[in-house]
mmCIF file of C-alpha atoms and ligand atoms in Angstrom:
data_model
loop_
_atom_site.group_PDB
_atom_site.id
_atom_site.type_symbol
_atom_site.label_atom_id
_atom_site.label_comp_id
_atom_site.label_asym_id
_atom_site.label_seq_id
_atom_site.Cartn_x
_atom_site.Cartn_y
_atom_site.Cartn_z
ATOM 1 C CA UNK A 1 -0.075 0.059 -0.008
ATOM 2 C CA UNK A 2 1.714 3.040 -1.336
ATOM 3 C CA UNK A 3 0.074 5.828 1.221
ATOM 4 C CA UNK A 4 1.540 3.433 4.236
ATOM 5 C CA UNK A 5 4.987 3.590 3.013
ATOM 6 C CA UNK A 6 4.675 7.208 1.949
ATOM 7 C CA UNK A 7 3.635 8.180 5.450
ATOM 8 C CA UNK A 8 7.422 7.391 6.660
ATOM 9 C CA UNK A 9 9.131 10.603 7.857
ATOM 10 C CA UNK A 10 10.822 12.708 5.537
ATOM 11 C CA UNK A 11 13.263 15.676 5.216
ATOM 12 C CA UNK A 12 12.321 18.637 3.002
ATOM 13 C CA UNK A 13 14.349 19.397 0.004
ATOM 14 C CA UNK A 14 16.270 22.904 0.214
ATOM 15 C CA UNK A 15 14.049 25.577 -0.644
ATOM 16 C CA UNK A 16 10.776 23.296 -0.437
ATOM 17 C CA UNK A 17 7.811 25.222 0.865
ATOM 18 C CA UNK A 18 5.293 24.116 3.317
ATOM 19 C CA UNK A 19 3.108 21.269 1.635
ATOM 20 C CA UNK A 20 -0.689 20.887 1.908
ATOM 21 C CA UNK A 21 -0.117 17.849 3.890
ATOM 22 C CA UNK A 22 1.564 20.072 6.646
ATOM 23 C CA UNK A 23 -0.997 22.670 6.205
ATOM 24 C CA UNK A 24 -3.972 20.367 6.753
ATOM 25 C CA UNK A 25 -1.889 19.298 9.845
ATOM 26 C CA UNK A 26 -1.257 22.893 10.999
ATOM 27 C CA UNK A 27 -5.086 23.409 10.594
ATOM 28 C CA UNK A 28 -6.098 20.757 12.777
ATOM 29 C CA UNK A 29 -3.482 21.303 15.024
ATOM 30 C CA UNK A 30 -3.384 25.224 16.054
ATOM 31 C CA UNK A 31 -0.982 26.916 17.796
ATOM 32 C CA UNK A 32 -1.381 29.449 20.899
ATOM 33 C CA UNK A 33 -1.713 32.958 19.467
ATOM 34 C CA UNK A 34 1.322 34.602 21.301
ATOM 35 C CA UNK A 35 -0.794 37.390 22.397
ATOM 36 C CA UNK A 36 -2.172 34.698 24.680
ATOM 37 C CA UNK A 37 0.934 34.862 26.613
ATOM 38 C CA UNK A 38 -0.786 37.662 28.725
ATOM 39 C CA UNK A 39 -2.836 35.173 30.352
ATOM 40 C CA UNK A 40 -1.372 33.120 33.564
ATOM 41 C CA UNK A 41 -4.053 30.232 32.568
ATOM 42 C CA UNK A 42 -4.531 30.251 29.033
ATOM 43 C CA UNK A 43 -8.513 30.206 27.963
ATOM 44 C CA UNK A 44 -9.145 26.590 26.750
ATOM 45 C CA UNK A 45 -9.995 27.808 23.169
ATOM 46 C CA UNK A 46 -6.476 29.526 22.960
ATOM 47 C CA UNK A 47 -4.708 26.595 24.202
ATOM 48 C CA UNK A 48 -2.691 24.718 21.415
ATOM 49 C CA UNK A 49 -3.666 21.219 20.173
ATOM 50 C CA UNK A 50 -2.088 18.256 18.821
ATOM 51 C CA UNK A 51 -3.894 15.522 17.635
ATOM 52 C CA UNK A 52 -2.007 12.571 15.703
ATOM 53 C CA UNK A 53 -5.262 11.027 14.427
ATOM 54 C CA UNK A 54 -8.787 11.600 14.548
ATOM 55 C CA UNK A 55 -10.441 13.048 17.899
ATOM 56 C CA UNK A 56 -12.401 9.727 18.863
ATOM 57 C CA UNK A 57 -15.776 10.061 19.862
ATOM 58 C CA UNK A 58 -16.055 8.472 23.444
ATOM 59 C CA UNK A 59 -19.333 7.693 25.252
ATOM 60 C CA UNK A 60 -18.611 8.838 28.827
ATOM 61 C CA UNK A 61 -21.588 6.552 29.899
ATOM 62 C CA UNK A 62 -20.233 3.456 28.777
ATOM 63 C CA UNK A 63 -16.639 4.535 29.287
ATOM 64 C CA UNK A 64 -14.399 2.533 31.304
ATOM 65 C CA UNK A 65 -10.695 3.007 32.496
ATOM 66 C CA UNK A 66 -8.848 -0.379 32.679
ATOM 67 C CA UNK A 67 -5.803 -0.429 35.089
ATOM 68 C CA UNK A 68 -3.435 -3.601 35.109
ATOM 69 C CA UNK A 69 -0.390 -4.237 37.349
ATOM 70 C CA UNK A 70 -0.253 -7.521 39.842
ATOM 71 C CA UNK A 71 -3.990 -7.085 39.626
ATOM 72 C CA UNK A 72 -6.315 -5.481 37.587
ATOM 73 C CA UNK A 73 -9.683 -3.394 37.606
ATOM 74 C CA UNK A 74 -12.117 -1.155 35.633
ATOM 75 C CA UNK A 75 -13.376 2.305 36.804
ATOM 76 C CA UNK A 76 -16.068 4.504 35.489
ATOM 77 C CA UNK A 77 -16.141 7.996 35.479
ATOM 78 C CA UNK A 78 -18.262 8.106 38.681
ATOM 79 C CA UNK A 79 -15.435 5.792 40.156
ATOM 80 C CA UNK A 80 -12.834 8.269 38.863
ATOM 81 C CA UNK A 81 -14.470 11.569 40.311
ATOM 82 C CA UNK A 82 -15.177 9.828 43.545
ATOM 83 C CA UNK A 83 -11.472 9.362 44.421
ATOM 84 C CA UNK A 84 -9.484 12.211 45.993
ATOM 85 C CA UNK A 85 -9.594 15.571 43.846
ATOM 86 C CA UNK A 86 -6.289 17.889 42.982
ATOM 87 C CA UNK A 87 -6.005 20.713 40.872
ATOM 88 C CA UNK A 88 -3.090 22.540 39.521
ATOM 89 C CA UNK A 89 -2.029 24.643 36.805
ATOM 90 C CA UNK A 90 0.645 22.732 34.205
ATOM 91 C CA UNK A 91 2.291 24.299 31.129
ATOM 92 C CA UNK A 92 2.195 21.915 28.280
ATOM 93 C CA UNK A 93 4.559 22.368 25.277
ATOM 94 C CA UNK A 94 4.759 20.280 22.150
ATOM 95 C CA UNK A 95 8.274 18.319 21.578
ATOM 96 C CA UNK A 96 8.086 19.405 18.225
ATOM 97 C CA UNK A 97 7.753 23.320 19.124
ATOM 98 C CA UNK A 98 9.962 25.029 16.640
ATOM 99 C CA UNK A 99 10.455 22.351 13.902
ATOM 100 C CA UNK A 100 9.462 24.532 11.134
ATOM 101 C CA UNK A 101 12.464 26.672 11.733
ATOM 102 C CA UNK A 102 15.185 23.735 11.493
ATOM 103 C CA UNK A 103 17.203 23.680 8.068
ATOM 104 C CA UNK A 104 16.388 21.325 6.665
ATOM 105 C CA UNK A 105 12.873 21.088 7.808
ATOM 106 C CA UNK A 106 11.776 17.612 8.748
ATOM 107 C CA UNK A 107 8.158 16.997 7.287
ATOM 108 C CA UNK A 108 5.682 17.011 10.050
ATOM 109 C CA UNK A 109 3.288 19.386 12.018
ATOM 110 C CA UNK A 110 5.075 22.811 11.226
ATOM 111 C CA UNK A 111 5.404 24.288 14.609
ATOM 112 C CA UNK A 112 6.764 28.054 14.875
ATOM 113 C CA UNK A 113 6.729 29.060 18.601
ATOM 114 C CA UNK A 114 3.056 28.501 19.583
ATOM 115 C CA UNK A 115 2.871 24.934 20.610
ATOM 116 C CA UNK A 116 2.614 25.519 24.456
ATOM 117 C CA UNK A 117 -0.267 26.751 26.715
ATOM 118 C CA UNK A 118 -0.964 26.493 30.423
ATOM 119 C CA UNK A 119 -4.283 25.248 32.055
ATOM 120 C CA UNK A 120 -5.541 24.274 35.402
ATOM 121 C CA UNK A 121 -5.850 20.595 35.191
ATOM 122 C CA UNK A 122 -7.917 18.911 37.614
ATOM 123 C CA UNK A 123 -8.273 15.331 38.590
ATOM 124 C CA UNK A 124 -7.211 12.364 40.869
ATOM 125 C CA UNK A 125 -3.669 11.540 41.695
ATOM 126 C CA UNK A 126 -2.090 8.603 39.694
ATOM 127 C CA UNK A 127 0.183 7.145 42.345
ATOM 128 C CA UNK A 128 -2.275 5.711 44.794
ATOM 129 C CA UNK A 129 -4.185 4.041 41.747
ATOM 130 C CA UNK A 130 -0.751 2.496 40.848
ATOM 131 C CA UNK A 131 -0.157 1.415 44.240
ATOM 132 C CA UNK A 132 -3.750 -0.343 44.323
ATOM 133 C CA UNK A 133 -3.255 -2.321 41.203
ATOM 134 C CA UNK A 134 0.206 -3.610 42.626
ATOM 135 C CA UNK A 135 3.648 -3.677 41.112
ATOM 136 C CA UNK A 136 7.182 -5.124 42.483
ATOM 137 C CA UNK A 137 10.962 -4.953 41.787
ATOM 138 C CA UNK A 138 10.482 -6.155 38.075
ATOM 139 C CA UNK A 139 8.000 -3.501 37.319
ATOM 140 C CA UNK A 140 9.572 -0.839 34.491
ATOM 141 C CA UNK A 141 7.396 1.096 32.643
ATOM 142 C CA UNK A 142 3.463 2.297 32.841
ATOM 143 C CA UNK A 143 1.815 2.104 29.520
ATOM 144 C CA UNK A 144 -0.902 4.770 28.778
ATOM 145 C CA UNK A 145 -3.024 3.968 25.757
ATOM 146 C CA UNK A 146 -5.574 6.228 24.416
ATOM 147 C CA UNK A 147 -8.853 5.629 22.438
ATOM 148 C CA UNK A 148 -7.613 6.948 19.215
ATOM 149 C CA UNK A 149 -6.047 4.716 16.214
ATOM 150 C CA UNK A 150 -4.415 5.373 13.181
ATOM 151 C CA UNK A 151 -0.983 4.915 11.344
ATOM 152 C CA UNK A 152 2.019 6.676 11.292
ATOM 153 C CA UNK A 153 5.630 5.856 9.562
ATOM 154 C CA UNK A 154 3.560 2.702 8.254
ATOM 155 C CA UNK A 155 2.755 1.199 11.299
ATOM 156 C CA UNK A 156 -1.052 0.895 12.562
ATOM 157 C CA UNK A 157 -1.632 1.611 16.286
ATOM 158 C CA UNK A 158 -3.623 2.925 19.309
ATOM 159 C CA UNK A 159 -2.049 6.125 20.479
ATOM 160 C CA UNK A 160 0.126 4.620 23.284
ATOM 161 C CA UNK A 161 3.085 6.155 25.543
ATOM 162 C CA UNK A 162 5.130 4.549 28.261
ATOM 163 C CA UNK A 163 6.531 6.526 31.300
ATOM 164 C CA UNK A 164 9.223 4.863 33.557
ATOM 165 C CA UNK A 165 7.298 3.733 36.537
ATOM 166 C CA UNK A 166 9.774 5.631 39.006
ATOM 167 C CA UNK A 167 8.345 8.766 37.146
ATOM 168 C CA UNK A 168 4.572 7.685 37.074
ATOM 169 C CA UNK A 169 4.669 7.608 40.637
ATOM 170 C CA UNK A 170 5.612 11.158 41.228
ATOM 171 C CA UNK A 171 3.600 13.228 43.352
ATOM 172 C CA UNK A 172 2.421 15.677 40.721
ATOM 173 C CA UNK A 173 1.154 13.026 38.154
ATOM 174 C CA UNK A 174 -2.877 13.013 37.793
ATOM 175 C CA UNK A 175 -5.588 11.535 35.751
ATOM 176 C CA UNK A 176 -7.432 14.954 34.627
ATOM 177 C CA UNK A 177 -11.031 15.159 33.937
ATOM 178 C CA UNK A 178 -11.305 18.723 33.981
ATOM 179 C CA UNK A 179 -9.565 21.709 32.663
ATOM 180 C CA UNK A 180 -10.013 25.133 33.460
ATOM 181 C CA UNK A 181 -12.847 24.342 35.663
ATOM 182 C CA UNK A 182 -14.807 22.654 32.918
ATOM 183 C CA UNK A 183 -15.228 19.034 32.015
ATOM 184 C CA UNK A 184 -12.550 18.232 29.552
ATOM 185 C CA UNK A 185 -13.035 19.469 25.988
ATOM 186 C CA UNK A 186 -13.050 16.425 23.327
ATOM 187 C CA UNK A 187 -9.931 17.905 21.649
ATOM 188 C CA UNK A 188 -8.450 17.994 24.801
ATOM 189 C CA UNK A 189 -8.925 14.286 25.913
ATOM 190 C CA UNK A 190 -12.403 13.887 27.220
ATOM 191 C CA UNK A 191 -13.458 12.294 29.431
ATOM 192 C CA UNK A 192 -9.912 11.609 30.559
ATOM 193 C CA UNK A 193 -6.196 12.177 30.125
ATOM 194 C CA UNK A 194 -2.694 12.053 31.899
ATOM 195 C CA UNK A 195 -0.960 15.083 33.056
ATOM 196 C CA UNK A 196 2.775 14.512 33.958
ATOM 197 C CA UNK A 197 3.915 18.220 34.902
ATOM 198 C CA UNK A 198 7.354 19.005 33.337
ATOM 199 C CA UNK A 199 7.464 16.555 30.376
ATOM 200 C CA UNK A 200 6.606 17.302 26.944
ATOM 201 C CA UNK A 201 3.153 16.828 25.644
ATOM 202 C CA UNK A 202 3.543 13.372 23.952
ATOM 203 C CA UNK A 203 3.689 12.194 27.461
ATOM 204 C CA UNK A 204 -0.066 13.619 28.186
ATOM 205 C CA UNK A 205 -2.261 10.959 26.864
ATOM 206 C CA UNK A 206 -5.644 11.979 26.150
ATOM 207 C CA UNK A 207 -8.709 10.117 25.757
ATOM 208 C CA UNK A 208 -7.027 7.479 28.058
ATOM 209 C CA UNK A 209 -8.870 4.163 28.200
ATOM 210 C CA UNK A 210 -6.016 1.773 29.444
ATOM 211 C CA UNK A 211 -3.070 1.808 32.059
ATOM 212 C CA UNK A 212 -0.489 -1.036 32.313
ATOM 213 C CA UNK A 213 2.535 -1.534 34.664
ATOM 214 C CA UNK A 214 4.896 -3.704 32.449
ATOM 215 C CA UNK A 215 8.151 -5.561 33.231
ATOM 216 C CA UNK A 216 9.892 -4.703 30.328
ATOM 217 C CA UNK A 217 10.861 -1.529 28.403
ATOM 218 C CA UNK A 218 7.949 -0.668 26.300
ATOM 219 C CA UNK A 219 9.032 -0.804 22.691
ATOM 220 C CA UNK A 220 5.829 0.734 21.168
ATOM 221 C CA UNK A 221 6.002 3.363 18.076
ATOM 222 C CA UNK A 222 5.947 6.467 20.390
ATOM 223 C CA UNK A 223 8.511 5.654 22.593
ATOM 224 C CA UNK A 224 11.154 3.427 20.741
ATOM 225 C CA UNK A 225 10.588 5.139 17.224
ATOM 226 C CA UNK A 226 9.311 8.631 17.504
ATOM 227 C CA UNK A 227 9.970 11.224 20.122
ATOM 228 C CA UNK A 228 13.859 10.516 19.679
ATOM 229 C CA UNK A 229 16.681 12.881 18.889
ATOM 230 C CA UNK A 230 18.322 11.262 15.825
ATOM 231 C CA UNK A 231 20.307 12.437 12.900
ATOM 232 C CA UNK A 232 19.590 9.521 10.559
ATOM 233 C CA UNK A 233 16.171 7.862 10.284
ATOM 234 C CA UNK A 234 17.742 4.565 11.759
ATOM 235 C CA UNK A 235 19.455 5.938 14.301
ATOM 236 C CA UNK A 236 18.348 4.516 18.036
ATOM 237 C CA UNK A 237 18.643 8.267 19.390
ATOM 238 C CA UNK A 238 18.008 9.564 22.557
ATOM 239 C CA UNK A 239 14.361 10.020 23.984
ATOM 240 C CA UNK A 240 13.168 13.542 24.605
ATOM 241 C CA UNK A 241 11.667 13.526 28.080
ATOM 242 C CA UNK A 242 11.638 17.102 29.957
ATOM 243 C CA UNK A 243 10.770 20.374 28.670
ATOM 244 C CA UNK A 244 14.019 22.491 27.694
ATOM 245 C CA UNK A 245 13.766 26.049 28.966
ATOM 246 C CA UNK A 246 12.170 28.738 26.727
ATOM 247 C CA UNK A 247 10.915 32.289 27.083
ATOM 248 C CA UNK A 248 8.551 33.811 24.669
ATOM 249 C CA UNK A 249 7.179 37.615 24.535
ATOM 250 C CA UNK A 250 3.927 38.953 23.746
ATOM 251 C CA UNK A 251 4.662 40.801 20.726
ATOM 252 C CA UNK A 252 4.675 44.431 21.309
ATOM 253 C CA UNK A 253 2.648 46.917 19.430
ATOM 254 C CA UNK A 254 0.251 46.012 16.390
ATOM 255 C CA UNK A 255 1.138 43.668 13.453
ATOM 256 C CA UNK A 256 1.316 44.011 9.815
ATOM 257 C CA UNK A 257 -1.375 41.230 8.492
ATOM 258 C CA UNK A 258 0.911 39.272 6.047
ATOM 259 C CA UNK A 259 4.508 39.635 7.607
ATOM 260 C CA UNK A 260 3.656 39.899 11.107
ATOM 261 C CA UNK A 261 6.168 42.904 11.347
ATOM 262 C CA UNK A 262 5.396 44.790 14.673
ATOM 263 C CA UNK A 263 4.569 48.345 14.637
ATOM 264 C CA UNK A 264 5.216 50.566 17.704
ATOM 265 C CA UNK A 265 5.637 53.961 18.385
ATOM 266 C CA UNK A 266 9.049 55.531 20.054
ATOM 267 C CA UNK A 267 9.244 55.972 23.668
ATOM 268 C CA UNK A 268 8.254 53.898 26.872
ATOM 269 C CA UNK A 269 7.070 50.399 26.457
ATOM 270 C CA UNK A 270 6.724 47.164 28.797
ATOM 271 C CA UNK A 271 7.905 43.783 27.259
ATOM 272 C CA UNK A 272 6.035 40.935 28.611
ATOM 273 C CA UNK A 273 5.953 37.308 28.381
ATOM 274 C CA UNK A 274 6.352 33.851 30.016
ATOM 275 C CA UNK A 275 9.143 31.453 30.542
ATOM 276 C CA UNK A 276 9.298 27.784 31.765
ATOM 277 C CA UNK A 277 11.586 24.771 32.260
ATOM 278 C CA UNK A 278 10.450 21.137 32.868
ATOM 279 C CA UNK A 279 13.985 20.396 34.425
ATOM 280 C CA UNK A 280 14.151 23.198 37.077
ATOM 281 C CA UNK A 281 12.903 26.453 38.060
ATOM 282 C CA UNK A 282 13.750 29.468 35.542
ATOM 283 C CA UNK A 283 16.388 31.152 36.877
ATOM 284 C CA UNK A 284 16.857 34.233 34.384
ATOM 285 C CA UNK A 285 15.309 35.701 31.453
ATOM 286 C CA UNK A 286 17.525 38.123 29.265
ATOM 287 C CA UNK A 287 16.248 40.448 26.282
ATOM 288 C CA UNK A 288 17.853 41.848 23.381
ATOM 289 C CA UNK A 289 16.696 44.624 20.744
ATOM 290 C CA UNK A 290 19.669 44.098 18.402
ATOM 291 C CA UNK A 291 19.155 40.608 17.430
ATOM 292 C CA UNK A 292 21.116 38.994 20.369
ATOM 293 C CA UNK A 293 24.317 40.937 19.870
ATOM 294 C CA UNK A 294 23.797 42.530 23.638
ATOM 295 C CA UNK A 295 21.568 41.377 26.340
ATOM 296 C CA UNK A 296 19.720 42.615 29.550
ATOM 297 C CA UNK A 297 18.075 41.003 32.534
ATOM 298 C CA UNK A 298 14.329 41.020 32.479
ATOM 299 C CA UNK A 299 12.175 41.129 35.953
ATOM 300 C CA UNK A 300 10.779 37.537 37.015
ATOM 301 C CA UNK A 301 7.463 37.546 38.475
ATOM 302 C CA UNK A 302 7.259 35.497 41.660
ATOM 303 C CA UNK A 303 6.293 31.852 40.436
ATOM 304 C CA UNK A 304 2.542 30.944 40.790
ATOM 305 C CA UNK A 305 3.376 27.034 41.152
ATOM 306 C CA UNK A 306 6.513 25.021 39.884
ATOM 307 C CA UNK A 307 4.656 23.787 37.057
ATOM 308 C CA UNK A 308 3.333 26.550 35.426
ATOM 309 C CA UNK A 309 5.137 29.133 33.473
ATOM 310 C CA UNK A 310 6.540 32.446 35.214
ATOM 311 C CA UNK A 311 5.864 35.812 33.907
ATOM 312 C CA UNK A 312 8.495 38.377 33.205
ATOM 313 C CA UNK A 313 8.713 42.034 32.470
ATOM 314 C CA UNK A 314 10.947 44.645 31.365
ATOM 315 C CA UNK A 315 10.659 48.341 30.473
ATOM 316 C CA UNK A 316 12.112 49.161 26.802
ATOM 317 C CA UNK A 317 12.273 52.696 25.212
ATOM 318 C CA UNK A 318 13.410 52.875 21.726
ATOM 319 C CA UNK A 319 14.536 56.494 21.203
ATOM 320 C CA UNK A 320 15.094 56.746 17.531
ATOM 321 C CA UNK A 321 12.996 55.352 14.535
ATOM 322 C CA UNK A 322 14.147 52.390 12.773
ATOM 323 C CA UNK A 323 13.830 48.657 12.713
ATOM 324 C CA UNK A 324 14.752 46.534 15.610
ATOM 325 C CA UNK A 325 15.054 42.757 16.298
ATOM 326 C CA UNK A 326 13.798 41.770 19.623
ATOM 327 C CA UNK A 327 14.910 38.551 21.308
ATOM 328 C CA UNK A 328 14.396 36.819 24.479
ATOM 329 C CA UNK A 329 16.031 33.677 26.194
ATOM 330 C CA UNK A 330 15.459 31.945 29.380
ATOM 331 C CA UNK A 331 17.766 29.348 31.503
ATOM 332 C CA UNK A 332 17.053 27.422 34.576
ATOM 333 C CA UNK A 333 18.696 26.468 37.913
ATOM 334 C CA UNK A 334 19.840 23.207 36.617
ATOM 335 C CA UNK A 335 22.269 25.118 34.303
ATOM 336 C CA UNK A 336 19.805 24.377 31.180
ATOM 337 C CA UNK A 337 19.773 27.221 28.665
ATOM 338 C CA UNK A 338 18.437 28.335 25.134
ATOM 339 C CA UNK A 339 21.048 27.781 22.695
ATOM 340 C CA UNK A 340 22.492 30.028 20.314
ATOM 341 C CA UNK A 341 23.400 27.357 17.639
ATOM 342 C CA UNK A 342 20.724 24.993 17.884
ATOM 343 C CA UNK A 343 21.591 21.624 16.892
ATOM 344 C CA UNK A 344 19.607 19.813 14.216
ATOM 345 C CA UNK A 345 17.552 16.453 14.800
ATOM 346 C CA UNK A 346 15.639 14.370 12.187
ATOM 347 C CA UNK A 347 12.345 14.732 13.812
ATOM 348 C CA UNK A 348 12.536 18.211 14.605
ATOM 349 C CA UNK A 349 12.205 17.967 18.365
ATOM 350 C CA UNK A 350 12.613 20.442 20.897
ATOM 351 C CA UNK A 351 14.161 23.590 18.797
ATOM 352 C CA UNK A 352 14.307 26.139 21.560
ATOM 353 C CA UNK A 353 16.530 28.522 19.546
ATOM 354 C CA UNK A 354 15.514 32.057 20.703
ATOM 355 C CA UNK A 355 12.474 33.801 19.466
ATOM 356 C CA UNK A 356 12.958 36.835 17.294
ATOM 357 C CA UNK A 357 10.346 39.563 16.841
ATOM 358 C CA UNK A 358 10.786 42.199 14.058
ATOM 359 C CA UNK A 359 9.523 45.496 15.260
ATOM 360 C CA UNK A 360 9.601 49.040 13.024
ATOM 361 C CA UNK A 361 9.686 52.091 15.623
ATOM 362 C CA UNK A 362 7.903 54.921 14.285
HETATM 363 N N1 LIG B 1 -4.252 9.820 22.770
HETATM 364 C C1 LIG B 1 -3.476 10.853 22.433
HETATM 365 N N2 LIG B 1 -2.760 11.404 23.139
HETATM 366 C C2 LIG B 1 -2.047 12.413 22.913
HETATM 367 C C3 LIG B 1 -1.931 12.932 21.638
HETATM 368 C C4 LIG B 1 -2.365 12.058 20.554
HETATM 369 O O1 LIG B 1 -2.208 12.191 19.248
HETATM 370 N N3 LIG B 1 -3.360 11.226 20.999
HETATM 371 N N4 LIG B 1 -1.163 13.985 21.476
HETATM 372 C C5 LIG B 1 0.239 14.056 22.146
HETATM 373 C C6 LIG B 1 0.920 15.331 21.930
HETATM 374 S S1 LIG B 1 2.161 15.032 20.889
HETATM 375 C C7 LIG B 1 0.647 16.377 22.628
HETATM 376 S S2 LIG B 1 1.798 17.840 22.244
HETATM 377 C C8 LIG B 1 -0.461 16.549 23.569
HETATM 378 C C9 LIG B 1 -1.222 17.985 23.180
HETATM 379 O O2 LIG B 1 -2.089 18.091 24.145
HETATM 380 P P1 LIG B 1 -3.467 19.036 23.943
HETATM 381 O O3 LIG B 1 -3.709 18.794 22.537
HETATM 382 O O4 LIG B 1 -4.367 19.047 24.915
HETATM 383 O O5 LIG B 1 -2.825 20.605 23.964
HETATM 384 O O6 LIG B 1 -1.244 15.674 23.704
HETATM 385 C C10 LIG B 1 -0.473 14.425 23.558
HETATM 386 N N5 LIG B 1 -1.469 13.258 23.882
HETATM 387 MO MO1 LIG B 2 3.451 16.994 20.887
#
């Protein structure tokens, strides 16, 4: 079947534009408009979306979550909701954020900067459920399977991602049934999804129907093949796990429709935005108005929670009319920083090269 082989991963030729296949993905999987960086909690309709296959139609009335370890049981949504409830703001970012800026461009969902958002997720902690179902020293991974089904690189499967058991037992991991105080929307995983704070988006399995504790490293597509930093298609590669630090700014002034170049008046401005890292708290956010030649420090807002992005602000007073290239970058307390020279990888993952916003001062 030609369609199956043609869905294998590809790198665009030099000068090749975004194709209609990529446009179709980009329309289904929208980014968060960067002006929404103003909100601490992203309104649900502005949060980015990434769905590999179709949004499955899940009937909550007949829905059962199957949980399997040393024992097994099934839960309906009333059972899930009757368990202890917690709520926390968590920033999600797609591991492919920044992919479209790689040269050459890996052909896939062509993200620029906006595959990020922060929601208030409510649900029940996962660890007690894993303890109830039971595991022992030989247990390795927890496999989360969604209700959605499709094909990628020619392999047919349900969306399934494993997390090492030690990480799945983390205090902050939850099974979420609410986003921003409302039941999950269909596109965000209704009725139930996993939320693993600090990890890239592929970990946050939507339409969760099955949790399985297994004794061998899970060899499914989304762990063994996808979401790995590779140079060549047959490399084993290193898995991407936690979110690398990044800062983004609210584009100042107003945009030109087609170029998105910003127009601002000369004089006093306050630049604002958000910064985050899944490895450690954000240590510093820096700004540049000359395309990264010189930098100054922004002021960080106090963190609202460990797992939500943090606000930052800085005055900026361009005195003379002209064109400026505003840039912003973050580093974290573990010493991770946004690179000046981003290294390339075959799947277009974790491109945290600094955001650059062209501004015309009049
Ligand atoms: N079942 C299922 N879960 C999934 C996906 C998917 O395609 N199917 N996409 C993952 C990816 S790659 C990302 S980035 C996040 C996006 O979550 P959101 O659409 O709620 O923002 O969901 C993850 N969970
Ligand atoms: Mo993603």
